[in-house]
Tab-separated table of C-alpha atoms and ligand atoms in Angstrom:
chain	number	residue	atom	x	y	z
A	1	UNK	CA	17.276	-21.969	-12.633
A	2	UNK	CA	13.670	-21.574	-13.700
A	3	UNK	CA	11.450	-18.512	-13.737
A	4	UNK	CA	8.310	-20.300	-12.621
A	5	UNK	CA	7.502	-20.723	-8.982
A	6	UNK	CA	7.797	-23.943	-7.036
A	7	UNK	CA	5.539	-22.594	-4.297
A	8	UNK	CA	2.799	-25.163	-3.671
A	9	UNK	CA	0.336	-22.249	-3.525
A	10	UNK	CA	0.978	-20.864	-7.004
A	11	UNK	CA	-1.895	-22.986	-8.365
A	12	UNK	CA	-4.393	-20.644	-6.692
A	13	UNK	CA	-3.369	-17.888	-9.096
A	14	UNK	CA	-3.673	-17.555	-12.865
A	15	UNK	CA	-0.259	-15.931	-13.151
A	16	UNK	CA	1.600	-16.445	-16.433
A	17	UNK	CA	3.938	-19.432	-15.811
A	18	UNK	CA	6.524	-17.828	-18.114
A	19	UNK	CA	6.835	-14.784	-15.871
A	20	UNK	CA	8.714	-14.603	-12.590
A	21	UNK	CA	6.247	-12.298	-10.880
A	22	UNK	CA	8.236	-10.706	-8.049
A	23	UNK	CA	6.247	-7.505	-7.646
A	24	UNK	CA	3.180	-8.231	-5.571
A	25	UNK	CA	3.794	-4.884	-3.885
A	26	UNK	CA	2.675	-2.669	-6.758
A	27	UNK	CA	-0.745	-4.013	-7.695
A	28	UNK	CA	-1.190	-7.256	-5.783
A	29	UNK	CA	-2.377	-10.296	-7.748
A	30	UNK	CA	-5.773	-11.839	-7.157
A	31	UNK	CA	-6.388	-15.596	-6.829
A	32	UNK	CA	-8.755	-17.242	-9.293
A	33	UNK	CA	-11.418	-18.086	-6.677
A	34	UNK	CA	-11.571	-14.461	-5.518
A	35	UNK	CA	-12.124	-13.260	-9.067
A	36	UNK	CA	-14.889	-15.859	-9.418
A	37	UNK	CA	-16.482	-14.543	-6.232
A	38	UNK	CA	-16.313	-10.996	-7.575
A	39	UNK	CA	-18.040	-12.166	-10.786
A	40	UNK	CA	-20.805	-13.802	-8.734
A	41	UNK	CA	-21.501	-10.403	-7.160
A	42	UNK	CA	-21.537	-8.750	-10.555
A	43	UNK	CA	-24.047	-11.334	-11.784
A	44	UNK	CA	-26.253	-10.673	-8.745
A	45	UNK	CA	-26.158	-6.954	-9.464
A	46	UNK	CA	-27.054	-7.366	-13.116
A	47	UNK	CA	-29.882	-9.805	-12.332
A	48	UNK	CA	-31.702	-6.978	-10.564
A	49	UNK	CA	-29.789	-3.674	-10.611
A	50	UNK	CA	-32.410	-1.747	-8.674
A	51	UNK	CA	-32.934	-4.390	-6.011
A	52	UNK	CA	-29.200	-4.770	-5.577
A	53	UNK	CA	-28.045	-1.162	-5.601
A	54	UNK	CA	-30.953	0.200	-3.560
A	55	UNK	CA	-30.907	-2.371	-0.806
A	56	UNK	CA	-28.807	-5.588	-0.982
A	57	UNK	CA	-25.536	-3.776	-1.522
A	58	UNK	CA	-25.663	-2.106	1.901
A	59	UNK	CA	-25.666	-5.452	3.714
A	60	UNK	CA	-22.806	-6.655	1.488
A	61	UNK	CA	-20.774	-3.506	2.164
A	62	UNK	CA	-21.437	-3.804	5.889
A	63	UNK	CA	-20.178	-7.391	5.799
A	64	UNK	CA	-17.089	-6.178	3.932
A	65	UNK	CA	-16.378	-3.474	6.516
A	66	UNK	CA	-16.894	-5.987	9.319
A	67	UNK	CA	-14.491	-8.492	7.773
A	68	UNK	CA	-11.773	-5.838	7.495
A	69	UNK	CA	-12.562	-4.322	10.909
A	70	UNK	CA	-11.905	-7.689	12.521
A	71	UNK	CA	-8.441	-7.816	10.968
A	72	UNK	CA	-7.795	-4.154	11.757
A	73	UNK	CA	-9.122	-4.277	15.350
A	74	UNK	CA	-11.402	-1.301	14.907
A	75	UNK	CA	-15.078	-0.382	14.760
A	76	UNK	CA	-16.526	-1.291	11.339
A	77	UNK	CA	-18.512	1.955	11.406
A	78	UNK	CA	-15.275	3.959	11.352
A	79	UNK	CA	-14.310	2.462	7.994
A	80	UNK	CA	-15.243	3.844	4.600
A	81	UNK	CA	-14.929	1.604	1.552
A	82	UNK	CA	-12.929	3.394	-1.110
A	83	UNK	CA	-11.088	2.376	-4.272
A	84	UNK	CA	-7.430	2.791	-3.374
A	85	UNK	CA	-4.935	4.402	-1.017
A	86	UNK	CA	-4.377	7.335	-3.362
A	87	UNK	CA	-8.027	8.270	-3.059
A	88	UNK	CA	-7.877	7.697	0.714
A	89	UNK	CA	-5.014	10.170	1.047
A	90	UNK	CA	-6.769	12.646	-1.251
A	91	UNK	CA	-10.050	12.283	0.649
A	92	UNK	CA	-8.395	13.389	3.871
A	93	UNK	CA	-6.179	16.113	2.418
A	94	UNK	CA	-8.923	17.663	0.353
A	95	UNK	CA	-11.412	17.633	3.248
A	96	UNK	CA	-9.152	19.419	5.721
A	97	UNK	CA	-8.868	23.172	6.138
A	98	UNK	CA	-5.475	24.756	6.726
A	99	UNK	CA	-4.368	28.202	7.893
A	100	UNK	CA	-1.652	30.045	5.985
A	101	UNK	CA	1.702	28.958	7.426
A	102	UNK	CA	0.419	25.647	8.813
A	103	UNK	CA	3.004	22.929	8.291
A	104	UNK	CA	2.410	19.507	6.792
A	105	UNK	CA	5.248	17.129	7.552
A	106	UNK	CA	6.233	14.351	5.172
A	107	UNK	CA	9.329	12.128	4.935
A	108	UNK	CA	11.205	12.126	1.611
A	109	UNK	CA	10.397	8.425	1.095
A	110	UNK	CA	6.663	9.124	0.608
A	111	UNK	CA	4.883	7.710	-2.437
A	112	UNK	CA	5.078	10.398	-5.111
A	113	UNK	CA	1.355	10.378	-5.979
A	114	UNK	CA	0.486	11.079	-2.338
A	115	UNK	CA	3.231	13.673	-2.087
A	116	UNK	CA	1.710	15.389	-5.136
A	117	UNK	CA	-1.629	15.556	-3.311
A	118	UNK	CA	0.071	17.195	-0.309
A	119	UNK	CA	1.780	19.772	-2.543
A	120	UNK	CA	-1.468	20.537	-4.341
A	121	UNK	CA	-3.440	21.068	-1.129
A	122	UNK	CA	-0.647	23.021	0.590
A	123	UNK	CA	-0.465	25.364	-2.386
A	124	UNK	CA	-4.210	25.992	-2.319
A	125	UNK	CA	-4.215	26.910	1.388
A	126	UNK	CA	-0.824	28.626	1.552
A	127	UNK	CA	0.382	25.962	3.930
A	128	UNK	CA	4.042	24.820	4.030
A	129	UNK	CA	5.331	21.350	3.325
A	130	UNK	CA	8.213	20.254	5.539
A	131	UNK	CA	10.133	17.384	3.961
A	132	UNK	CA	12.086	15.267	6.407
A	133	UNK	CA	15.130	13.543	4.998
A	134	UNK	CA	15.404	9.916	6.067
A	135	UNK	CA	18.757	8.308	5.271
A	136	UNK	CA	19.011	5.206	3.103
A	137	UNK	CA	20.795	2.931	3.922
A	138	UNK	CA	19.601	3.338	7.476
A	139	UNK	CA	20.915	2.007	10.791
A	140	UNK	CA	17.564	1.464	12.513
A	141	UNK	CA	14.072	2.745	13.364
A	142	UNK	CA	15.437	5.133	15.995
A	143	UNK	CA	16.947	7.222	13.176
A	144	UNK	CA	13.479	7.663	11.628
A	145	UNK	CA	11.997	8.615	15.004
A	146	UNK	CA	14.693	11.141	15.676
A	147	UNK	CA	14.559	12.755	12.190
A	148	UNK	CA	10.784	12.974	12.016
A	149	UNK	CA	10.259	14.310	15.512
A	150	UNK	CA	12.998	16.906	14.882
A	151	UNK	CA	10.899	18.148	11.952
A	152	UNK	CA	7.882	18.937	14.169
A	153	UNK	CA	7.314	22.590	15.050
A	154	UNK	CA	4.613	24.672	16.706
A	155	UNK	CA	3.005	25.026	13.285
A	156	UNK	CA	2.876	21.313	12.376
A	157	UNK	CA	-0.755	20.274	12.019
A	158	UNK	CA	-0.525	17.099	9.958
A	159	UNK	CA	2.065	14.405	9.196
A	160	UNK	CA	1.767	11.792	6.487
A	161	UNK	CA	3.559	8.642	7.603
A	162	UNK	CA	3.899	5.366	5.701
A	163	UNK	CA	3.600	1.924	7.238
A	164	UNK	CA	6.084	0.611	4.647
A	165	UNK	CA	7.706	3.015	2.182
A	166	UNK	CA	7.284	2.421	-1.525
A	167	UNK	CA	10.643	3.420	-3.053
A	168	UNK	CA	12.816	2.101	-0.229
A	169	UNK	CA	10.727	-0.728	1.237
A	170	UNK	CA	11.327	0.410	4.811
A	171	UNK	CA	8.955	-0.736	7.523
A	172	UNK	CA	8.629	2.507	9.421
A	173	UNK	CA	8.281	2.546	13.218
A	174	UNK	CA	4.779	3.825	12.545
A	175	UNK	CA	3.279	2.689	15.870
A	176	UNK	CA	5.763	4.790	17.862
A	177	UNK	CA	5.544	7.665	15.390
A	178	UNK	CA	1.756	7.837	15.591
A	179	UNK	CA	1.903	7.907	19.368
A	180	UNK	CA	4.614	10.560	19.485
A	181	UNK	CA	3.012	12.792	16.847
A	182	UNK	CA	-0.606	12.540	17.985
A	183	UNK	CA	0.427	13.205	21.582
A	184	UNK	CA	2.081	16.429	20.373
A	185	UNK	CA	-1.181	17.474	18.711
A	186	UNK	CA	-0.088	16.519	15.180
A	187	UNK	CA	-2.791	14.628	13.291
A	188	UNK	CA	-1.351	11.575	11.510
A	189	UNK	CA	-2.473	10.494	8.076
A	190	UNK	CA	-1.164	6.932	7.953
A	191	UNK	CA	-0.504	5.796	4.404
A	192	UNK	CA	-0.904	2.061	4.935
A	193	UNK	CA	-1.135	1.295	1.224
A	194	UNK	CA	1.159	-1.576	2.221
A	195	UNK	CA	-0.838	-2.452	5.300
A	196	UNK	CA	-3.613	-4.951	5.778
A	197	UNK	CA	-2.302	-8.460	5.123
A	198	UNK	CA	1.313	-7.286	5.259
A	199	UNK	CA	1.882	-5.824	8.722
A	200	UNK	CA	-0.243	-6.218	11.857
A	201	UNK	CA	-2.487	-3.176	12.247
A	202	UNK	CA	-4.643	-2.530	15.337
A	203	UNK	CA	-6.223	0.787	14.468
A	204	UNK	CA	-8.138	1.566	17.677
A	205	UNK	CA	-4.985	1.023	19.743
A	206	UNK	CA	-2.827	2.817	17.209
A	207	UNK	CA	-4.855	6.012	17.498
A	208	UNK	CA	-3.974	7.681	14.178
A	209	UNK	CA	-6.460	10.322	13.065
A	210	UNK	CA	-6.702	8.847	9.564
A	211	UNK	CA	-5.508	5.567	8.059
A	212	UNK	CA	-5.930	4.308	4.538
A	213	UNK	CA	-5.053	0.763	3.537
A	214	UNK	CA	-5.307	-1.192	0.292
A	215	UNK	CA	-7.019	-4.558	0.262
A	216	UNK	CA	-5.926	-5.134	-3.334
A	217	UNK	CA	-2.253	-5.351	-2.361
A	218	UNK	CA	-1.387	-7.753	0.460
A	219	UNK	CA	-4.880	-9.140	1.010
A	220	UNK	CA	-5.004	-10.078	-2.694
A	221	UNK	CA	-8.527	-8.668	-2.996
A	222	UNK	CA	-9.893	-7.525	-6.371
A	223	UNK	CA	-8.494	-4.249	-7.728
A	224	UNK	CA	-10.219	-1.134	-6.479
A	225	UNK	CA	-10.764	-2.287	-2.893
A	226	UNK	CA	-9.379	-0.240	-0.021
A	227	UNK	CA	-10.596	1.408	3.166
A	228	UNK	CA	-10.231	4.713	4.913
A	229	UNK	CA	-10.409	4.648	8.714
A	230	UNK	CA	-11.271	7.934	10.363
A	231	UNK	CA	-11.126	8.271	14.140
A	232	UNK	CA	-14.579	9.128	15.504
A	233	UNK	CA	-13.619	12.597	16.703
A	234	UNK	CA	-12.401	13.474	13.182
A	235	UNK	CA	-15.315	12.125	11.164
A	236	UNK	CA	-17.357	15.336	10.947
A	237	UNK	CA	-14.609	17.069	8.989
A	238	UNK	CA	-13.972	14.299	6.420
A	239	UNK	CA	-16.119	13.988	3.282
A	240	UNK	CA	-15.770	11.739	0.258
A	241	UNK	CA	-14.105	13.165	-2.840
A	242	UNK	CA	-17.501	12.825	-4.516
A	243	UNK	CA	-20.306	14.655	-2.754
A	244	UNK	CA	-23.548	12.786	-3.345
A	245	UNK	CA	-26.946	11.978	-1.795
A	246	UNK	CA	-25.407	11.063	1.562
A	247	UNK	CA	-25.024	14.693	2.516
A	248	UNK	CA	-28.790	15.169	2.794
A	249	UNK	CA	-30.164	11.662	3.459
A	250	UNK	CA	-32.302	11.679	6.624
A	251	UNK	CA	-29.872	10.634	9.326
A	252	UNK	CA	-31.934	7.823	10.898
A	253	UNK	CA	-29.888	5.790	13.356
A	254	UNK	CA	-26.603	6.147	11.512
A	255	UNK	CA	-23.958	8.835	11.067
A	256	UNK	CA	-23.419	11.394	8.335
A	257	UNK	CA	-19.984	9.827	7.768
A	258	UNK	CA	-21.664	6.487	6.963
A	259	UNK	CA	-24.271	8.004	4.667
A	260	UNK	CA	-21.757	10.086	2.754
A	261	UNK	CA	-19.272	7.280	2.157
A	262	UNK	CA	-21.782	4.480	1.554
A	263	UNK	CA	-23.158	6.110	-1.580
A	264	UNK	CA	-20.979	8.176	-3.891
A	265	UNK	CA	-22.865	7.522	-7.131
A	266	UNK	CA	-23.526	4.471	-9.259
A	267	UNK	CA	-20.544	2.161	-9.506
A	268	UNK	CA	-19.563	-1.502	-9.486
A	269	UNK	CA	-19.168	-2.483	-5.808
A	270	UNK	CA	-18.249	-6.111	-6.553
A	271	UNK	CA	-14.609	-5.746	-5.441
A	272	UNK	CA	-15.783	-4.690	-1.970
A	273	UNK	CA	-18.517	-7.342	-1.871
A	274	UNK	CA	-15.863	-10.016	-2.423
A	275	UNK	CA	-13.828	-8.915	0.631
A	276	UNK	CA	-15.285	-11.312	3.256
A	277	UNK	CA	-14.619	-14.243	0.923
A	278	UNK	CA	-11.095	-12.955	0.183
A	279	UNK	CA	-10.171	-12.740	3.860
A	280	UNK	CA	-11.369	-16.328	4.416
A	281	UNK	CA	-10.038	-17.830	1.217
A	282	UNK	CA	-6.532	-16.376	1.188
A	283	UNK	CA	-6.318	-16.607	4.979
A	284	UNK	CA	-7.088	-20.326	4.646
A	285	UNK	CA	-4.167	-21.022	2.321
A	286	UNK	CA	-1.669	-21.364	5.170
A	287	UNK	CA	-2.147	-23.061	8.512
A	288	UNK	CA	-2.250	-20.332	11.121
A	289	UNK	CA	-4.099	-17.891	8.869
A	290	UNK	CA	-3.086	-14.276	8.305
A	291	UNK	CA	-0.437	-14.024	11.063
A	292	UNK	CA	1.279	-17.079	9.550
A	293	UNK	CA	0.963	-15.644	6.020
A	294	UNK	CA	2.587	-12.370	7.058
A	295	UNK	CA	5.402	-14.221	8.837
A	296	UNK	CA	5.952	-16.511	5.845
A	297	UNK	CA	6.128	-13.608	3.374
A	298	UNK	CA	8.474	-11.648	5.660
A	299	UNK	CA	10.768	-14.670	6.000
A	300	UNK	CA	10.903	-15.267	2.238
A	301	UNK	CA	11.692	-11.609	1.604
A	302	UNK	CA	14.461	-11.627	4.205
A	303	UNK	CA	15.984	-14.805	2.757
A	304	UNK	CA	15.764	-13.511	-0.819
A	305	UNK	CA	17.308	-10.170	0.138
A	306	UNK	CA	20.234	-11.818	1.935
A	307	UNK	CA	20.902	-14.113	-1.033
A	308	UNK	CA	20.710	-11.256	-3.578
A	309	UNK	CA	23.041	-9.081	-1.516
A	310	UNK	CA	25.548	-11.880	-1.202
A	311	UNK	CA	25.458	-12.978	-4.831
A	312	UNK	CA	25.440	-9.470	-6.332
A	313	UNK	CA	27.742	-7.875	-3.753
A	314	UNK	CA	25.120	-5.365	-2.594
A	315	UNK	CA	24.897	-3.484	0.662
A	316	UNK	CA	22.147	-4.463	3.131
A	317	UNK	CA	20.300	-1.148	3.413
A	318	UNK	CA	18.375	-1.708	6.649
A	319	UNK	CA	18.212	-4.118	9.585
A	320	UNK	CA	15.688	-7.002	9.401
A	321	UNK	CA	13.309	-5.254	11.806
A	322	UNK	CA	12.765	-2.577	9.124
A	323	UNK	CA	11.875	-5.142	6.499
A	324	UNK	CA	8.515	-6.680	5.677
A	325	UNK	CA	7.435	-8.315	2.411
A	326	UNK	CA	9.230	-5.858	0.100
A	327	UNK	CA	12.931	-5.023	-0.062
A	328	UNK	CA	14.753	-2.350	-2.052
A	329	UNK	CA	18.399	-2.760	-3.054
A	330	UNK	CA	20.866	-0.404	-4.705
A	331	UNK	CA	22.774	-1.579	-7.758
A	332	UNK	CA	26.480	-0.705	-7.632
A	333	UNK	CA	27.791	1.806	-10.133
A	334	UNK	CA	27.797	0.546	-13.675
A	335	UNK	CA	28.425	2.073	-17.052
A	336	UNK	CA	24.721	2.915	-17.351
A	337	UNK	CA	23.924	6.246	-15.760
A	338	UNK	CA	20.777	6.396	-13.662
A	339	UNK	CA	18.698	9.036	-15.338
A	340	UNK	CA	16.398	11.442	-13.565
A	341	UNK	CA	13.478	9.638	-15.169
A	342	UNK	CA	11.487	6.901	-13.565
A	343	UNK	CA	12.252	3.506	-15.073
A	344	UNK	CA	15.770	2.199	-15.602
A	345	UNK	CA	16.769	0.440	-18.872
A	346	UNK	CA	17.311	-2.702	-16.780
A	347	UNK	CA	13.587	-2.719	-15.987
A	348	UNK	CA	12.775	-3.230	-19.655
A	349	UNK	CA	15.463	-5.865	-20.174
A	350	UNK	CA	14.227	-7.881	-17.184
A	351	UNK	CA	10.642	-7.580	-18.432
A	352	UNK	CA	11.725	-8.903	-21.829
A	353	UNK	CA	13.296	-11.857	-20.055
A	354	UNK	CA	10.109	-12.574	-18.109
A	355	UNK	CA	10.996	-11.001	-14.771
A	356	UNK	CA	8.686	-8.427	-13.273
A	357	UNK	CA	10.228	-6.080	-10.738
A	358	UNK	CA	10.493	-2.286	-10.633
A	359	UNK	CA	13.944	-0.794	-11.355
A	360	UNK	CA	14.327	2.957	-11.160
A	361	UNK	CA	16.561	5.847	-10.186
A	362	UNK	CA	16.290	7.459	-6.775
A	363	UNK	CA	18.067	10.607	-5.688
A	364	UNK	CA	18.981	9.921	-2.110
A	365	UNK	CA	21.665	8.641	-2.454
A	366	UNK	CA	21.587	8.883	-6.219
A	367	UNK	CA	21.659	5.511	-7.878
A	368	UNK	CA	19.841	2.655	-9.476
A	369	UNK	CA	17.462	0.681	-7.314
A	370	UNK	CA	15.313	-2.389	-7.635
A	371	UNK	CA	12.632	-3.782	-5.386
A	372	UNK	CA	11.503	-7.336	-4.757
A	373	UNK	CA	8.273	-8.521	-3.183
A	374	UNK	CA	7.576	-11.850	-1.532
A	375	UNK	CA	4.130	-13.425	-1.578
A	376	UNK	CA	2.488	-16.794	-1.174
A	377	UNK	CA	2.975	-17.801	-4.812
A	378	UNK	CA	6.718	-16.966	-4.872
A	379	UNK	CA	9.594	-19.330	-4.160
A	380	UNK	CA	13.284	-18.774	-3.410
A	381	UNK	CA	14.244	-20.301	-6.782
A	382	UNK	CA	12.681	-17.305	-8.511
A	383	UNK	CA	15.028	-14.901	-6.720
A	384	UNK	CA	18.004	-17.092	-7.636
A	385	UNK	CA	16.833	-16.805	-11.221
A	386	UNK	CA	16.599	-13.012	-10.745
A	387	UNK	CA	20.184	-12.948	-9.415
A	388	UNK	CA	21.396	-14.963	-12.446
A	389	UNK	CA	19.700	-12.606	-14.886
A	390	UNK	CA	20.814	-9.398	-13.131
A	391	UNK	CA	24.391	-10.726	-13.064
A	392	UNK	CA	24.248	-11.364	-16.804
A	393	UNK	CA	22.663	-8.025	-17.620
A	394	UNK	CA	25.102	-6.014	-15.515
A	395	UNK	CA	28.017	-7.907	-17.048
A	396	UNK	CA	26.626	-7.065	-20.496
A	397	UNK	CA	26.359	-3.368	-19.533
A	398	UNK	CA	30.013	-3.316	-18.448
A	399	UNK	CA	31.323	-5.019	-21.575
B	401	LIG	C1	3.153	3.999	0.069
B	401	LIG	C2	2.121	3.964	-1.011
B	401	LIG	N1	1.097	4.832	-0.960
B	401	LIG	C3	0.124	4.826	-1.885
B	401	LIG	C4	0.148	3.942	-2.940
B	401	LIG	C5	-0.935	3.999	-3.956
B	401	LIG	O1	-1.719	2.850	-3.978
B	401	LIG	P1	-2.936	2.803	-4.995
B	401	LIG	O2	-2.347	2.855	-6.376
B	401	LIG	O3	-3.616	1.534	-4.709
B	401	LIG	O4	-3.754	4.010	-4.729
B	401	LIG	C6	1.204	3.042	-3.056
B	401	LIG	C7	1.257	2.104	-4.190
B	401	LIG	O5	2.173	1.342	-4.392
B	401	LIG	C8	2.218	3.053	-2.067
B	401	LIG	O6	3.251	2.215	-2.139
């Protein structure tokens, strides 16, 4: 089997043909034409920095918000362009005020960087963090619903919920969770880092107080492009991490939220400016556009997961309805102990052999885990190659 992809779409990317790139989920990967579009915006900026940054950029950013708002079924004015989901989560947490004893609820599958932000803020305000244990393997979404809602108390003011979890690749029943939590007066911070371009999101219908989603993951936009959606009734309390001119600009016919987020100091906005092109270009790669792309990636992930489980004798950790374009699997016990650290020795050996996937230890249940992603440039042959190489490496560990 070969490492390179036989996907007819791989030609849109400049990925190294000697690498089986099976980890779109961590940082995305941006097609050549999108990078060229981003460079065109950079050239425009540098041709006339003052003209661009003092006027033209606002129209470009508005177009970017509108392109994403159409996909997210929300008002473009409720979106703030930000650099990544980590900063989206921090923006919300560090804007909010908490009373001593307030509870912030978070499942134990949360992304560690975002969990760190919760711990930091809770400590500063003397708030409590309630960690809800979600089993893995898991029987179905109803288990998540039941566990999370059982963690809600009179003191719960905020819950951070993922669309799709990072360590375990579980598509959470986030629509039902948002409804149940918000209707009990718990504000939801939806960490949709794995969101736009991966799972359908209709933010106005969803009704979460705050949602942050990365464009640089499943939309394949340039790095440093994400949005934060804040429900209108919550906008007055949310400020960017960087306080700048927007706080005192004359209001005119716009909102303080817009002013504050549209200018946070001099920076390169080209990743955002390239968003309308990205939505069109990547969306045009498959007949049927983004819904067809999401379905295609989901199907490839499901097929690859089933094959890997069968060939490597692994347990299927969740039903298909809890799977999107990433899947996490647990490696059976081997002679190599999973250490408390982050990356497993197998990660390095696969990287040396030209396969890029994360492999790490996870405490619940303790073991060694790896995660695959499925994207437009991947093909099933690459996962067969992964199975071959994992088989060989695990056999070598045992011998
Ligand atoms: C669930 C989740 N939240 C947040 C992030 C952080 O994304 P970024 O590095 O773009 O801020 C990730 C990244 O993989 C993630 O999986």
